[in-house]
Amino acid sequence: MTSAAKLYTIAESNHINRVFAAVAFGILWYDFVLTIPLEVERYWKGGRSWASIFYFLNRYLSVISHIPVVVEFFAIMPESSCRKLQLYHQILAALTQFFVAVLLILRTYALYNRNRRIVYLLASICATGGAVSVWAIVSVRGLHLQSFEDIGVYTGCDLTLSEKQGAYLAAAWSSILVFDGTVFILTLIQALRVGRMWSHSLFHIMLRDGTIYFGILLVCYMCNILTYILAQPVYKGVTTTITNVISSTLITRLMLNIRDPKLVDLPHRWPSELLEI
């Protein structure tokens, strides 16, 4: 491919990446502004718990730390700066998914009435997924495609990934899908056990929200994995940013719903609802 043709291809793919990124940033910051009053009411007041600590870490890591990602997608800069921002973006995605995973573990722990075996199971899956993600990031870093000198000053960052890089990152997102799938199965099992008995409790709200969360994220994760495996090199990972943002935003909504004051007076309270989440 000639230099001019490559420039055109990268510029075209960057336009699509920027559209997806703009949608993601819009969702992230619009939802942040929309839910600030609820956050002040339900998390800024009162004491602190592990759940509230990780809630704030997830919330503000996403809101603040995506600012450099905006630069990655929309700025014109040397290729060396692009590579640093791409590594930063991959690490940010891994950290965001870690904080989301911790919050899901705490919710599932509450659903199972503080059963430590559930924590051990999910923590082991999370640790395995974390190891896979670190391996993928390191492997991708060592396989960066060589662009001609300073292509970024013409088109913006070259986000092209090779087939092998796409396979590594698909493996990382697959491990996240396995974790979320396990949480969903555990939630479903508990729902089948209690049936309609707790249909008007916080437990029911957690089951409902968990089902919606997994349904949306299943679509996002599968799209992400398939783009890494099947898409052309210039389009691999085009849905990564929006998947990461939706994951973080949804878990924020889940945690806000749990602390809805209207749920305090619901009948048929589940024993583990006494756990401060």
Coordinates of C-alpha atoms in Angstrom, one line a residue:
M1 CA 0.0 0.0 0.0
T2 CA 1.4 3.5 -0.9
S3 CA 1.8 6.1 1.7
A4 CA -1.0 8.2 0.3
A5 CA -3.4 5.2 0.3
K6 CA -2.4 4.3 3.9
L7 CA -3.0 7.8 5.0
Y8 CA -6.5 7.7 3.4
T9 CA -7.3 4.3 5.0
I10 CA -6.1 5.4 8.5
A11 CA -8.0 8.8 8.2
E12 CA -11.2 6.9 7.3
S13 CA -10.9 4.5 10.2
N14 CA -10.0 7.3 12.6
H15 CA -13.3 9.0 11.6
I16 CA -15.3 5.9 12.6
N17 CA -13.3 5.6 15.8
R18 CA -14.0 9.2 16.6
V19 CA -17.7 8.8 16.1
F20 CA -17.8 5.8 18.5
A21 CA -15.5 7.7 21.0
A22 CA -17.7 10.8 20.9
V23 CA -20.8 8.7 21.7
A24 CA -18.9 7.1 24.6
F25 CA -17.7 10.4 26.0
G26 CA -21.2 11.8 25.6
I27 CA -22.7 8.9 27.6
L28 CA -20.1 9.1 30.3
W29 CA -20.2 12.8 31.1
Y30 CA -23.9 13.3 30.4
D31 CA -24.8 10.5 32.8
F32 CA -22.3 11.9 35.4
V33 CA -24.0 15.3 35.4
L34 CA -27.4 13.6 35.4
T35 CA -26.7 11.5 38.5
I36 CA -24.7 13.9 40.6
P37 CA -27.7 14.8 42.7
L38 CA -28.4 11.1 43.5
E39 CA -24.7 10.5 44.3
V40 CA -24.7 13.5 46.7
E41 CA -27.8 12.2 48.4
R42 CA -26.8 8.5 48.6
Y43 CA -23.0 8.4 48.8
W44 CA -21.6 11.7 50.0
K45 CA -23.6 11.6 53.2
G46 CA -23.1 9.0 56.0
G47 CA -20.3 6.6 56.6
R48 CA -17.9 4.8 54.3
S49 CA -17.9 1.1 53.3
W50 CA -15.8 -0.9 50.9
A51 CA -18.7 -0.6 48.4
S52 CA -18.7 3.2 48.6
I53 CA -14.9 3.4 48.3
F54 CA -14.9 1.3 45.1
Y55 CA -18.0 3.2 43.9
F56 CA -16.0 6.4 44.0
L57 CA -12.9 4.8 42.5
N58 CA -14.9 3.5 39.6
R59 CA -17.0 6.7 39.2
Y60 CA -14.1 9.2 39.1
L61 CA -11.5 7.1 37.4
S62 CA -13.9 6.9 34.4
V63 CA -14.9 10.6 34.5
I64 CA -11.5 12.1 35.0
S65 CA -9.1 9.5 33.4
H66 CA -10.9 9.5 30.0
I67 CA -9.6 13.1 29.3
P68 CA -6.3 11.8 27.9
V69 CA -8.3 9.3 25.8
V70 CA -10.0 12.3 24.2
V71 CA -6.6 13.5 23.2
E72 CA -5.7 10.1 21.8
F73 CA -8.7 10.1 19.5
F74 CA -8.9 13.7 18.5
A75 CA -5.5 15.4 18.7
I76 CA -2.8 15.6 16.1
M77 CA 0.6 14.5 17.6
P78 CA 3.8 12.5 16.8
E79 CA 3.5 8.7 16.6
S80 CA 5.6 8.2 19.8
S81 CA 3.0 10.2 21.8
C82 CA 0.2 8.2 20.3
R83 CA 1.8 4.9 21.4
K84 CA 2.1 6.2 25.0
L85 CA -1.6 7.2 25.0
Q86 CA -2.6 3.8 23.6
L87 CA -0.8 2.0 26.4
Y88 CA -2.5 4.4 28.9
H89 CA -5.9 3.6 27.3
Q90 CA -5.3 -0.2 27.6
I91 CA -4.3 0.1 31.3
L92 CA -7.3 2.4 32.0
A93 CA -9.6 -0.2 30.5
A94 CA -8.1 -2.9 32.7
L95 CA -8.4 -0.8 35.9
T96 CA -12.0 0.2 35.1
Q97 CA -13.0 -3.4 34.6
F98 CA -11.2 -4.3 37.9
F99 CA -13.2 -1.8 39.9
V100 CA -16.4 -2.9 38.2
A101 CA -15.5 -6.5 39.1
V102 CA -15.0 -5.6 42.8
L103 CA -18.4 -4.0 42.9
L104 CA -20.1 -7.0 41.3
I105 CA -18.3 -9.3 43.8
L106 CA -19.7 -7.2 46.7
R107 CA -23.2 -7.3 45.2
T108 CA -23.1 -11.0 44.7
Y109 CA -21.7 -11.5 48.2
A110 CA -24.7 -9.6 49.5
L111 CA -27.1 -11.7 47.4
Y112 CA -25.7 -14.9 48.9
N113 CA -26.0 -13.7 52.5
R114 CA -22.3 -13.1 53.0
N115 CA -21.2 -16.5 51.8
R116 CA -17.4 -16.3 51.6
R117 CA -17.2 -19.2 49.1
I118 CA -18.8 -16.9 46.6
V119 CA -16.1 -14.3 47.2
Y120 CA -13.4 -16.9 46.8
L121 CA -14.9 -18.2 43.6
L122 CA -15.3 -14.8 42.0
A123 CA -12.0 -13.4 43.3
S124 CA -10.2 -16.4 41.7
I125 CA -11.9 -15.8 38.3
C126 CA -11.2 -12.1 38.6
A127 CA -7.5 -12.7 39.4
T128 CA -7.2 -15.1 36.4
G129 CA -8.8 -12.5 34.2
G130 CA -6.5 -9.9 35.5
A131 CA -3.5 -12.0 34.7
V132 CA -4.8 -12.6 31.2
S133 CA -5.3 -8.9 30.7
V134 CA -1.8 -8.0 31.8
W135 CA -0.4 -10.7 29.5
A136 CA -2.4 -9.3 26.6
I137 CA -1.4 -5.7 27.2
V138 CA 2.3 -6.6 27.5
S139 CA 2.1 -8.9 24.4
V140 CA 0.3 -6.2 22.3
R141 CA 2.9 -3.6 23.4
G142 CA 5.7 -5.8 22.1
L143 CA 4.0 -6.3 18.7
H144 CA 3.1 -2.7 17.6
L145 CA 3.0 -2.3 13.9
Q146 CA 5.5 0.1 12.4
S147 CA 4.0 3.2 10.8
F148 CA 5.9 5.4 8.5
E149 CA 7.5 8.3 10.4
D150 CA 5.1 10.6 12.3
I151 CA 1.9 9.5 10.6
G152 CA 0.0 10.9 13.6
V153 CA 0.8 14.5 12.5
Y154 CA -1.2 13.9 9.4
T155 CA -4.2 11.8 10.4
G156 CA -4.1 11.6 14.2
C157 CA -3.1 8.4 16.0
D158 CA -2.8 5.3 13.9
L159 CA -5.1 2.8 15.8
T160 CA -4.3 -0.1 13.5
L161 CA -3.9 -3.5 15.2
S162 CA -2.5 -6.7 13.7
E163 CA -4.3 -10.0 13.7
K164 CA -2.1 -11.2 16.5
Q165 CA -2.7 -8.1 18.6
G166 CA -6.4 -8.4 18.0
A167 CA -6.3 -12.1 19.2
Y168 CA -4.5 -11.1 22.5
L169 CA -7.0 -8.3 23.3
A170 CA -9.9 -10.6 22.4
A171 CA -8.6 -13.1 24.9
A172 CA -8.5 -10.3 27.6
W173 CA -12.1 -9.3 26.9
S174 CA -13.2 -12.9 26.8
S175 CA -11.9 -13.3 30.4
I176 CA -14.0 -10.4 31.4
L177 CA -17.0 -11.9 29.7
V178 CA -16.4 -15.2 31.6
F179 CA -16.4 -13.3 35.0
D180 CA -19.6 -11.4 34.2
G181 CA -21.2 -14.5 32.9
T182 CA -20.4 -16.3 36.2
V183 CA -21.9 -13.4 38.2
F184 CA -25.1 -13.6 36.1
I185 CA -25.4 -17.4 36.5
L186 CA -24.9 -17.0 40.3
T187 CA -27.6 -14.3 40.4
L188 CA -30.0 -16.4 38.3
I189 CA -29.5 -19.5 40.6
Q190 CA -30.3 -17.4 43.6
A191 CA -33.4 -16.0 41.9
L192 CA -34.7 -19.5 41.1
R193 CA -34.1 -20.5 44.7
V194 CA -36.2 -17.8 46.2
G195 CA -38.8 -17.5 43.4
R196 CA -41.5 -14.9 44.1
M197 CA -40.9 -14.9 47.8
W198 CA -38.9 -11.7 47.8
S199 CA -40.6 -10.0 44.8
H200 CA -41.0 -6.7 46.6
S201 CA -37.6 -6.4 48.2
L202 CA -34.2 -4.9 47.6
F203 CA -33.1 -8.4 46.7
H204 CA -35.6 -8.3 43.8
I205 CA -34.2 -4.9 42.7
M206 CA -30.6 -6.3 42.7
L207 CA -31.8 -9.3 40.6
R208 CA -33.6 -7.1 38.1
D209 CA -30.7 -4.6 37.7
G210 CA -28.2 -7.4 37.4
T211 CA -30.1 -9.1 34.6
I212 CA -30.4 -5.8 32.7
Y213 CA -26.7 -5.1 33.3
F214 CA -25.5 -8.5 32.0
G215 CA -27.9 -8.4 29.0
I216 CA -26.5 -5.0 27.8
L217 CA -22.9 -5.9 28.6
L218 CA -23.1 -9.3 26.8
V219 CA -23.9 -7.5 23.6
C220 CA -21.1 -5.0 24.1
Y221 CA -18.5 -7.6 25.0
M222 CA -19.4 -9.8 22.1
C223 CA -19.2 -6.9 19.7
N224 CA -15.8 -6.0 21.1
I225 CA -14.4 -9.5 20.9
L226 CA -15.7 -10.0 17.4
T227 CA -14.2 -6.7 16.1
Y228 CA -10.9 -7.7 17.6
I229 CA -11.0 -11.1 15.8
L230 CA -12.9 -10.5 12.6
A231 CA -12.5 -6.8 11.7
Q232 CA -9.9 -5.4 9.4
P233 CA -6.7 -4.2 11.2
V234 CA -7.8 -0.5 11.1
Y235 CA -11.2 -1.3 12.7
K236 CA -10.1 -3.7 15.4
G237 CA -11.3 -2.6 18.8
V238 CA -13.5 0.2 17.5
T239 CA -16.1 -0.5 20.2
T240 CA -13.6 -0.7 23.1
T241 CA -14.1 2.8 24.5
I242 CA -17.9 2.7 24.4
T243 CA -17.9 -0.8 26.0
N244 CA -15.7 0.4 28.8
V245 CA -17.8 3.5 29.4
I246 CA -21.1 1.6 29.3
S247 CA -19.8 -1.0 31.8
S248 CA -18.7 1.7 34.2
T249 CA -21.8 3.8 33.8
L250 CA -24.1 0.8 34.3
I251 CA -22.4 -0.4 37.5
T252 CA -22.7 3.2 38.8
R253 CA -26.4 3.1 38.2
L254 CA -26.7 -0.3 39.9
M255 CA -25.0 1.0 43.0
L256 CA -27.1 4.1 43.1
N257 CA -30.3 2.1 42.8
I258 CA -29.3 -0.1 45.8
R259 CA -29.3 3.0 48.0
D260 CA -32.6 4.4 46.8
P261 CA -34.3 5.7 50.0
K262 CA -37.7 4.4 48.7
L263 CA -36.4 0.8 49.2
V264 CA -35.9 1.2 53.0
D265 CA -39.5 0.6 53.9
L266 CA -40.0 -2.4 51.5
P267 CA -41.4 -5.6 53.1
H268 CA -39.8 -9.0 53.0
R269 CA -36.3 -7.8 53.5
W270 CA -33.5 -10.2 52.6
P271 CA -31.1 -10.9 55.5
S272 CA -28.0 -9.8 53.5
E273 CA -29.6 -6.4 52.8
L274 CA -28.2 -5.5 56.2
L275 CA -24.8 -5.6 54.5
E276 CA -23.8 -2.0 53.8
I277 CA -23.6 -1.7 50.1

